[in-house]
XYZ file of C-alpha atoms in Angstrom:
560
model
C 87.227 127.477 101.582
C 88.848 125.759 98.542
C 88.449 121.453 97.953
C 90.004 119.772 94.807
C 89.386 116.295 94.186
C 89.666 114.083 90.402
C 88.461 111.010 91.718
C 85.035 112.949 92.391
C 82.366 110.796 92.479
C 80.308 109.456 96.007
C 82.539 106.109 96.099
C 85.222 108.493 97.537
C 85.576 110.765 100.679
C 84.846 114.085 98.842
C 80.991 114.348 99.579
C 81.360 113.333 103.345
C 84.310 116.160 103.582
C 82.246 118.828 101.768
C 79.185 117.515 103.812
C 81.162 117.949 106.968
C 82.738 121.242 106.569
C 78.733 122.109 105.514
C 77.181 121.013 108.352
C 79.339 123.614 110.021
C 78.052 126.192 107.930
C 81.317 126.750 105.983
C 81.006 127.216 102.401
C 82.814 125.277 100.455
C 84.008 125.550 96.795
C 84.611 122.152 95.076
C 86.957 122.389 92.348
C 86.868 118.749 90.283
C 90.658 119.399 88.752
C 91.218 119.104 84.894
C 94.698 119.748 85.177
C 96.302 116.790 86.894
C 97.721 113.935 85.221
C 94.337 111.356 84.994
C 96.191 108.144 84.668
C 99.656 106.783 84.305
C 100.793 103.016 83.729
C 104.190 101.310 84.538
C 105.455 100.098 80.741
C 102.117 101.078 78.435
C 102.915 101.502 75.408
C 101.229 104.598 73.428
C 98.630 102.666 72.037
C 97.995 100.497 75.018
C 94.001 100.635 76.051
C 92.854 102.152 79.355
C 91.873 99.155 82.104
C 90.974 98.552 85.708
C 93.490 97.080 87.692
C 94.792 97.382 91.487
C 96.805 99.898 92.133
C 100.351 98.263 92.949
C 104.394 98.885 92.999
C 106.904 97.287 90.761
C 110.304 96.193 91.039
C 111.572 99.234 89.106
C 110.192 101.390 91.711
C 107.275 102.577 89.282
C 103.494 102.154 90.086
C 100.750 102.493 88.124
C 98.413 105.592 88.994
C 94.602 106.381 88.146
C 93.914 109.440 89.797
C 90.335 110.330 87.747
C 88.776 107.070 88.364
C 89.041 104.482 91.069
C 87.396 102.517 94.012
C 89.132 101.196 97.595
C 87.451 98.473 98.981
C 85.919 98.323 102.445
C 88.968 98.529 104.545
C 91.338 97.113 101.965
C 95.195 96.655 101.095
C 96.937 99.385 100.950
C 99.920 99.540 97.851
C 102.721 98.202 99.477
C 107.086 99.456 97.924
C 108.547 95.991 98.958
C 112.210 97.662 99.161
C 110.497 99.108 102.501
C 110.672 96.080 104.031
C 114.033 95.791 104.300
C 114.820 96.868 107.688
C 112.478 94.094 108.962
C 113.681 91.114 107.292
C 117.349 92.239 107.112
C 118.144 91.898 104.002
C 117.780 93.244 100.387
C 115.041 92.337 98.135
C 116.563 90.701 95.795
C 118.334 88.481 98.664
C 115.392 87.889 100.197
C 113.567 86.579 96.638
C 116.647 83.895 96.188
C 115.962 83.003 99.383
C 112.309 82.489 99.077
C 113.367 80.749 95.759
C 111.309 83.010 94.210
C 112.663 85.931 91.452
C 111.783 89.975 92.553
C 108.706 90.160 89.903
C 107.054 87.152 91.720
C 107.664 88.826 95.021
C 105.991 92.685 93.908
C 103.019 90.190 92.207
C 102.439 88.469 95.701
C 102.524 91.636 97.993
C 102.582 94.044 96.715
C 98.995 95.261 94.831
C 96.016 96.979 97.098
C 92.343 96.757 96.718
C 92.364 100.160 95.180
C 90.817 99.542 91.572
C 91.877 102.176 89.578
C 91.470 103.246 85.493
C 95.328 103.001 84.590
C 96.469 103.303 81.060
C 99.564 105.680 79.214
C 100.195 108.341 80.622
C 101.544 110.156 77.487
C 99.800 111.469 74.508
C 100.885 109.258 71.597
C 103.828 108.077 73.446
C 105.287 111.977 73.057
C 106.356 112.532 77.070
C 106.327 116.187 77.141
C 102.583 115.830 77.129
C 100.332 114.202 79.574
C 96.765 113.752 79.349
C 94.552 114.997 81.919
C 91.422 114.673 83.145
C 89.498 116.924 81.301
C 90.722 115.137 78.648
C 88.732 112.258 78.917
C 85.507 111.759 77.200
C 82.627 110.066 78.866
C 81.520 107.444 76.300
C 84.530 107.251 73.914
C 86.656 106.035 76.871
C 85.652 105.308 80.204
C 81.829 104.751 80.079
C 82.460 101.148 80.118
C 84.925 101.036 83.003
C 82.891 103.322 85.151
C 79.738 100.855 84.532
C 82.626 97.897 85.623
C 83.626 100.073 88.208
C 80.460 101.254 89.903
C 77.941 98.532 88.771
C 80.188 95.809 89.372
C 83.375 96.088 91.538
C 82.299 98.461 93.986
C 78.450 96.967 94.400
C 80.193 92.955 94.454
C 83.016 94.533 96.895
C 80.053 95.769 99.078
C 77.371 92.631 98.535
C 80.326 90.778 99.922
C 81.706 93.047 103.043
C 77.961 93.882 104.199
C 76.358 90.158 104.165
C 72.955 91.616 105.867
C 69.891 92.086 103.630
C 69.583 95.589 104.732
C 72.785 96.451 103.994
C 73.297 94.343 100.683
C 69.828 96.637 99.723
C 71.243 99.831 100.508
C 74.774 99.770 99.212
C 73.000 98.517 95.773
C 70.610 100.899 95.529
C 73.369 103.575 95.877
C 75.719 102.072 92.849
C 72.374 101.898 91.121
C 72.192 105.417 91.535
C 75.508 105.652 89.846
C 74.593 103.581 87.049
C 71.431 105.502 86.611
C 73.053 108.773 86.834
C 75.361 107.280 84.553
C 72.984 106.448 81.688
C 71.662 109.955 81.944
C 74.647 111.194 80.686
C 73.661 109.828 77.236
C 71.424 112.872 77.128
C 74.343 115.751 76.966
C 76.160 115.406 73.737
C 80.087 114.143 73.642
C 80.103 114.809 77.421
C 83.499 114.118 79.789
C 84.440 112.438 82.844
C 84.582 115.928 84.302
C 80.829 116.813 82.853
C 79.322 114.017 84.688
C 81.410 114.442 87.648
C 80.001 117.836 87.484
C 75.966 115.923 86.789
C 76.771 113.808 89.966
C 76.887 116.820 91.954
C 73.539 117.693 90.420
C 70.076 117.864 92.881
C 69.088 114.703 91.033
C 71.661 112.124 92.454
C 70.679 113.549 95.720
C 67.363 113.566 94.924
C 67.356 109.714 93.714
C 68.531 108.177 96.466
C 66.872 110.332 99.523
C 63.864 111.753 97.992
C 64.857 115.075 98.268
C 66.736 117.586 97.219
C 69.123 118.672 100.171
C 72.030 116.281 101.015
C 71.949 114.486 104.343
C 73.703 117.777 106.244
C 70.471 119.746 105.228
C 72.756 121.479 102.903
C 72.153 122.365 99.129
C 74.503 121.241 96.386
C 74.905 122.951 93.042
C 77.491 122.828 90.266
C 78.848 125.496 87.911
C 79.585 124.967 84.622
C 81.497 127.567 82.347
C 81.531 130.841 83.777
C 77.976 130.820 85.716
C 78.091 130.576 89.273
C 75.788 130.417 91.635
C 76.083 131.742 95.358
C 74.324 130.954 98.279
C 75.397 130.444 102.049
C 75.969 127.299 103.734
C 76.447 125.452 100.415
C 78.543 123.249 98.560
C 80.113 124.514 94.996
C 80.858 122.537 91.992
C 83.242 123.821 89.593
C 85.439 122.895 86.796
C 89.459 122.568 87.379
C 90.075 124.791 84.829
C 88.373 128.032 86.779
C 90.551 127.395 89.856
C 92.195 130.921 90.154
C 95.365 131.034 91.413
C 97.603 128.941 89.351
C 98.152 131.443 86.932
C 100.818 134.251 85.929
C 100.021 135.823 89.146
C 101.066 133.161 91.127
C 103.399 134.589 93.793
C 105.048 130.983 93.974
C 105.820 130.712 90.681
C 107.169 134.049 90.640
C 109.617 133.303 93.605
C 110.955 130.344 91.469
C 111.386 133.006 88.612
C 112.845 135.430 90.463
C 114.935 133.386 92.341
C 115.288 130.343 90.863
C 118.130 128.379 92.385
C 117.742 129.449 95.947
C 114.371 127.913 95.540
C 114.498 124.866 93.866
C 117.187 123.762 95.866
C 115.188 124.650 98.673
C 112.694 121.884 97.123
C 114.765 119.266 97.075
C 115.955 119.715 100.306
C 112.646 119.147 101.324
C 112.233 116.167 99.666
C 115.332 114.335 100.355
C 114.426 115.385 104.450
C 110.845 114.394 104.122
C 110.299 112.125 101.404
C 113.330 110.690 99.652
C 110.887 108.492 97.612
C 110.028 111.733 95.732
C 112.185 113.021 92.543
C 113.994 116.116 92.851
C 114.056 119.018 90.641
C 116.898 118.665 87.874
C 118.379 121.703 88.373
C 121.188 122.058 85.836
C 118.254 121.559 83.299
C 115.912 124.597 85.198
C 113.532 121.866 86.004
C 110.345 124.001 87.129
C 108.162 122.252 89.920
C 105.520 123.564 87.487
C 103.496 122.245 84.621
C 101.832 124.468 82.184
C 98.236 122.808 80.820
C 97.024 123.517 77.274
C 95.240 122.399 74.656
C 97.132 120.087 71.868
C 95.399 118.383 68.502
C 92.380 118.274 70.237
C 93.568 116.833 73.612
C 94.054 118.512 76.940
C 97.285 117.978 77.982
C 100.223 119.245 80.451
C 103.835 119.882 80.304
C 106.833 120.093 82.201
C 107.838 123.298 82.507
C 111.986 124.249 82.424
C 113.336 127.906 83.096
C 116.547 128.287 81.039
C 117.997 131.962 81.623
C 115.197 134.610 80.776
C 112.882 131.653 79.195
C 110.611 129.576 79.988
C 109.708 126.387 78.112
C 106.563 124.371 77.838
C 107.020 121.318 75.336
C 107.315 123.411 71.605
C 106.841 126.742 73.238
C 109.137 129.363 75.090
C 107.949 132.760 76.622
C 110.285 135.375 77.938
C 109.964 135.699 81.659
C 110.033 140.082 82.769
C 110.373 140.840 85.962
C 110.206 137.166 87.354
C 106.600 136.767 85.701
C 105.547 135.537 82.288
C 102.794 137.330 80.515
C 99.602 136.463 80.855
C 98.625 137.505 77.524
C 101.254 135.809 75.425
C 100.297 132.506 77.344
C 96.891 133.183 76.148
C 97.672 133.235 72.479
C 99.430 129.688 73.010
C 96.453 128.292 74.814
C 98.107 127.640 77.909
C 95.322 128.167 80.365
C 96.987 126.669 83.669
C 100.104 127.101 85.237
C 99.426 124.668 88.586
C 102.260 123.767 90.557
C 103.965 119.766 91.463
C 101.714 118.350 94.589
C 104.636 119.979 96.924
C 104.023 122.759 95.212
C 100.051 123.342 94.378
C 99.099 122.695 97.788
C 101.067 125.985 98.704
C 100.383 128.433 95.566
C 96.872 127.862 96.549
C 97.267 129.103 99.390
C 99.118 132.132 98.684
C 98.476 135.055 96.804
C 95.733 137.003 95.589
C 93.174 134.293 95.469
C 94.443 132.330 98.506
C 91.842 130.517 100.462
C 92.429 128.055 103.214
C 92.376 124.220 101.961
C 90.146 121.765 102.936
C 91.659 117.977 103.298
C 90.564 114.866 105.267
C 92.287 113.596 107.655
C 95.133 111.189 106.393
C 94.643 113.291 103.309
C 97.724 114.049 100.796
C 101.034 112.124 101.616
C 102.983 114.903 99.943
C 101.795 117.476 103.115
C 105.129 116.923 105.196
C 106.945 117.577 102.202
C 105.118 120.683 101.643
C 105.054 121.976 104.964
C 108.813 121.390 105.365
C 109.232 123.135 102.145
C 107.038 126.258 103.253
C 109.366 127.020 106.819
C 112.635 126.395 104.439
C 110.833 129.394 102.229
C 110.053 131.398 105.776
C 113.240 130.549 106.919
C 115.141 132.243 103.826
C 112.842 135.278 104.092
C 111.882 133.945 100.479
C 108.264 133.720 101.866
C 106.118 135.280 104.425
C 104.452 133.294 106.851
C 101.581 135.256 107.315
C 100.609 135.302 103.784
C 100.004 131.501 103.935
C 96.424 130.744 104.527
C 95.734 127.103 106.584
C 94.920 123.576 105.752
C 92.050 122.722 107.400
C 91.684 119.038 107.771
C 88.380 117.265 108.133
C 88.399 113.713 110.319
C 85.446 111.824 109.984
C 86.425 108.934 112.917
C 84.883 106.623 111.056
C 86.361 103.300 112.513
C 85.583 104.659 115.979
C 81.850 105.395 114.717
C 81.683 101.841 114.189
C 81.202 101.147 118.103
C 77.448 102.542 117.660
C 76.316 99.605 114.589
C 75.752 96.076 115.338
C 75.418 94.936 111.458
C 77.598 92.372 110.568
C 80.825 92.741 108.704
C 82.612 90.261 106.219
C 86.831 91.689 106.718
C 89.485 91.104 104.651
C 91.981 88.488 105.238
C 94.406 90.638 106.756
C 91.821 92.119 109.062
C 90.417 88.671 109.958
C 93.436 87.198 111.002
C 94.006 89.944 113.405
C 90.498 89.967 114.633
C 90.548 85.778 114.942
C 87.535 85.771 112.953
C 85.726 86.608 109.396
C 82.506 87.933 110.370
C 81.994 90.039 113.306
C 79.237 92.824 114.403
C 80.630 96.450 113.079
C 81.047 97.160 116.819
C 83.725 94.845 117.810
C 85.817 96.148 115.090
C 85.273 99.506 115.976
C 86.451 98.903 119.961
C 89.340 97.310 119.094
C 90.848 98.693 115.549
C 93.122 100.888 117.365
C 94.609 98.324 119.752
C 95.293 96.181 116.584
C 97.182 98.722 114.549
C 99.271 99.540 117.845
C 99.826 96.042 117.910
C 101.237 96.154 114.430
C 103.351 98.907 114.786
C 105.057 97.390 117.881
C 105.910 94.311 116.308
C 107.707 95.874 113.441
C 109.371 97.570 115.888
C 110.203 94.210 117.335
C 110.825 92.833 113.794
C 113.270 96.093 112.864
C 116.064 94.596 115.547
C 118.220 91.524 114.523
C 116.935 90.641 118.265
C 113.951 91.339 118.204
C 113.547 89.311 115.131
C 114.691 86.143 116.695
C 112.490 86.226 119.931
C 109.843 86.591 117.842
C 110.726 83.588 115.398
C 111.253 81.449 118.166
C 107.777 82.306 119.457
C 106.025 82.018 116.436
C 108.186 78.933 115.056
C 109.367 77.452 117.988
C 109.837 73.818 116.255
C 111.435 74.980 113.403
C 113.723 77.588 114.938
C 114.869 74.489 117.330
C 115.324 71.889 114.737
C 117.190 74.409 112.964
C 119.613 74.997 115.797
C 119.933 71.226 116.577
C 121.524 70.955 113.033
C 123.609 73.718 112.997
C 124.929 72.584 116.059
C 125.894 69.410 114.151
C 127.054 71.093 111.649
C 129.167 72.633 113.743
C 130.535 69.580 115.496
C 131.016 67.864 111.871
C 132.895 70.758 110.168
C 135.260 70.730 113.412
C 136.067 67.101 113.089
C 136.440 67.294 109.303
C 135.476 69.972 107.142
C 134.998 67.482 104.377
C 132.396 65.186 106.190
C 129.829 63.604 103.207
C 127.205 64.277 106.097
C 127.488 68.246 105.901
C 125.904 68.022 102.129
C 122.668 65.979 103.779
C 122.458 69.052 106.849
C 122.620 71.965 104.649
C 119.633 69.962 102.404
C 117.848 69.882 105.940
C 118.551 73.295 107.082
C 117.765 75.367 103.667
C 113.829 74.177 103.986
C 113.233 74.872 107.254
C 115.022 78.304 106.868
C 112.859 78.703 103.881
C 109.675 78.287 105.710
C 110.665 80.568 108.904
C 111.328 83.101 106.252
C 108.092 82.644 104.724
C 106.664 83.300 108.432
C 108.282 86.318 108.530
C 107.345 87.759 105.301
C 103.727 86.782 105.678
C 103.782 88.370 109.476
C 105.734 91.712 107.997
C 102.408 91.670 105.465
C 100.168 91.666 107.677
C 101.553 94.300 110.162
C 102.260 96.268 107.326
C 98.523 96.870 106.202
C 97.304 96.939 109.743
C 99.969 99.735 111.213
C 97.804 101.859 108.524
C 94.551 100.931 109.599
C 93.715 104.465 110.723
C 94.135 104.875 106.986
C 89.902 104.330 106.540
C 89.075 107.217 109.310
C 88.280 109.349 107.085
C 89.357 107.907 103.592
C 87.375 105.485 100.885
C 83.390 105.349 100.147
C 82.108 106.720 103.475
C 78.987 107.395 102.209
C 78.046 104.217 100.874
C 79.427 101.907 103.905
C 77.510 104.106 106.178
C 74.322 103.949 104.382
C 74.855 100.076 104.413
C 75.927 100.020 107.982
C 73.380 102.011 109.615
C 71.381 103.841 106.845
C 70.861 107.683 106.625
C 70.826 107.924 110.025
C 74.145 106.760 110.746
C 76.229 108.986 108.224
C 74.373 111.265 109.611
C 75.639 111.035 113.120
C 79.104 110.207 111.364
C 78.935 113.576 109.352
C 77.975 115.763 112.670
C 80.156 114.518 114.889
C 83.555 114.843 112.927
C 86.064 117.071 113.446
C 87.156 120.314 111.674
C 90.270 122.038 112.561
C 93.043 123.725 111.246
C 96.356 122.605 110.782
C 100.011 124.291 111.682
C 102.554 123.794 108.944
């Protein structure tokens, strides 16, 4: 079985996945990818530094993306589009901003960032956008050393300190970002090494070894990494290897060579499955033979990708073109250019490796990969056209930890977020209590956005939740009414609209701040299987705990 992962360090859901699915005695292969874009920033200019900041939407419809390097706090914000709350206020944006009296920017600012703290900077190599740098293109101390000390050593163990308030746990979640930090510093001892390299260290016996005293993770299991060529094979294990020895997403993909071969049929195909499934997404650009394809290389020293466009019998990567025979490229002409992957969009990837001569099934947690409607709808469309057979696809196999539920079997005291603690009428609470009663609140949620989604339904509930202001306000407009009959030109219509626009002001507020709310609780279940497991077990119950977490999740595979 087949993982990829670039955020691939222990403050994310990777290790309890692979720890799972090796618990079960399924061996797992852990690819750390080198190939996807590492970072992008909404408006960075080329020479604009990389920087944490919270992962968030703007008004252009843009959002800033670190996908090598980030932290979610316990239970936090999720990213929120604004424009999607449309249907629940009933009006635009930008008509709901005038009528806050505040402009679209200040509205995206207020609601719209998570507690996802991510390393963001340009996305392009020296501002040129046919090239993107990628993960393997970052290098340890030259770039993010400091941010992955801020990261780790600070955000994450502060985010932690102040979620777990109990000695025990305050001890135990900073002993493990020690461990980071530590594992960190050793780094200094492998010359000019990358964010991949010490990925690749972190996998290493000794992290394990640090923080348990031994040199098996918590399933019993044994962990190794691969670097280069060298592999090591063993059963029941976990494998760690470089992105860029993922076979698969090469000339011999038969994905690519459908799009190829048969270029239009597919594509459009693609975008049909977007606009059905995700109309958020871009679709291809046909007229221009926009591949859903990027081809990865090396350029002036930097490891890079590249849109990739098929115009007639040619294919195009940035500078380079290479004839396409018999709907594939050559392998060996790619090789003199250095182009050493040829992965597919998310839509995409998710299906070439799954198909093909090195197809494997795909692990992913629960709640994992937004882009999986998309893709499945995609894959039928391909069955459907007899473009693809269905057979040939191996299956995602998704891993749910139940971690909120889990939470019924800890007293220790949690600190939630504000959006949490309004819901829960409280701050602090034992683990416990949150873990009965998470489910009823995000069902909750859901229903009232329901509610909120009907002009009706919207006014029963403002005249529950603001039943002084929604009757003062109808006490004026029904003078308002009575004035404008008797004279439409009555001074004292001036002096009720000056009444009216406050108090319509501050029932919209209501209404925004409730649609906030709702909003991050309907996707509560979000954190069953998603964020720093490891860690917030440890500090909620010790080894013991993810332990029981770890055996008792679920493994099963998934129809498309």
């Amino acid at each position: 079985m087949i993982s990829l992962d670039q955020n691939c360090h222990p403050l994310w859901d990777v290790y309890p996945k692979l720890h799972a699915l090796a618990a079960r005695g399924i061996r797992v292969v852990q690819y750390i990818e080198d190939f996807d874009t590492a970072f992008t920033a909404v408006g960075a200019v080329s020479n604009a530094p990389l920087r944490l900041a919270k992962e968030r939407f703007y008004r252009s419809g843009g959002a800033d993306w670190g996908a090598a390097l980030f932290y979610n706090e316990f239970l936090g914000r999720l990213p929120t589009e604004i424009r999607a709350w449309e249907p629940y206020t009933g009006m635009k944006t930008d008509v709901l901003a005038r009528h806050l009296g505040v402009s679209v920017d200040d509205l995206y600012d207020r609601h719209s960032p998570g507690d996802n703290w991510q390393l963001i900077g340009p996305s392009y190599l020296n501002g040129d956008t046919r090239r993107h740098h990628t993960i393997g293109d970052l290098m340890l101390f030259d770039e993010t050393f400091e941010h992955a000390r801020r990261l780790f050593d600070h955000l994450a163990r502060e985010d932690m300190e102040r979620c777990f308030p109990e000695s025990h746990s305050r001890e135990a979640a900073g002993r493990f970002c020690s461990m980071l930090w530590s594992s960190l510093i050793e780094m200094g001892a492998v010359r000019s090494p990358t964010l991949t390299d010490f990925y690749l260290g972190l996998a290493d016996d000794a992290f394990v070894y640090n923080y348990f005293g031994q040199t098996t993770t918590p399933s019993g299991f044994a962990v190794n990494h691969v670097t280069g060529s060298q592999k090591h094979h063993y059963q029941n294990g976990i494998e760690f290897i470089r992105g860029s020895e993922l076979p698969g997403i090469g000339v011999d993909s038969p994905v690519l060579s459908l799009f190829l071969t048969h270029y239009e049929r597919a594509a459009a195909l693609y975008n049909q499955a977007v606009v059905e499934t995700h109309p958020g997404l871009r679709t291809l650009d046909i007229a221009a033979g926009e591949l859903p394809f990027f081809g990865v290389y090396e350029h002036d020293g930097h490891k890079v990708r590249s849109p990739m466009f098929l115009q007639g019998d040619v294919v195009r990567i940035a500078d380079m073109e290479f004839r396409v025979r018999d709907g594939r490229l050559s392998g060996e002409e790619l090789d003199r250019a250095g182009v050493t992957q040829l992965p597919g969009k998310a839509i995409v990837l998710v299906l070439q490796l799954r198909t093909g001569p090195h197809a494997d099934r795909l692990a992913l947690p629960y709640h994992g990969s937004s882009y999986m409607p998309t893709a499945y709808r995609f894959q039928r469309l391909l069955c459907d056209a007899g473009l693809l057979d269905a057979a040939s696809v191996k299956p995602v196999v998704r891993v749910r930890l139940r971690f909120l539920d889990r939470l019924r079997d800890v007293h220790t005291t949690i600190a939630l977020p504000p959006h949490l603690a309004d819901a829960m009428g409280k701050s602090e609470l034992p683990a416990c209590e949150l873990g009965k009663h998470w489910a009823d609140v995000q069902t909750d949620a859901r229903e009232r956005l329901a509610q909120l989604a009907d002009p009706a339904g919207r006014s029963r509930w403002m005249h529950t939740a603001l039943p002084d202001v929604t009757r003062d306000l109808a006490d004026l407009d029904r003078r308002r009414r009575a004035l404008a009959a008797a004279n439409e030109k009555d001074p004292q219509l001036r002096d009720i609209w000056k009444q009216i626009k406050p108090l319509q002001q501050r029932q919209l507020a209501a209404l925004v701040q409730q649609i906030d709310r709702d909003w991050q609780l309907k996707d509560l279940g979000y954190y069953d299987s998603r964020g720093a497991i490891w860690p917030w077990c440890l500090a909620l119950g010790g080894e013991e705990f993810y332990n029981q977490v770890i055996r008792q999740a679920d493994v099963y595979e998934e129809n498309a």
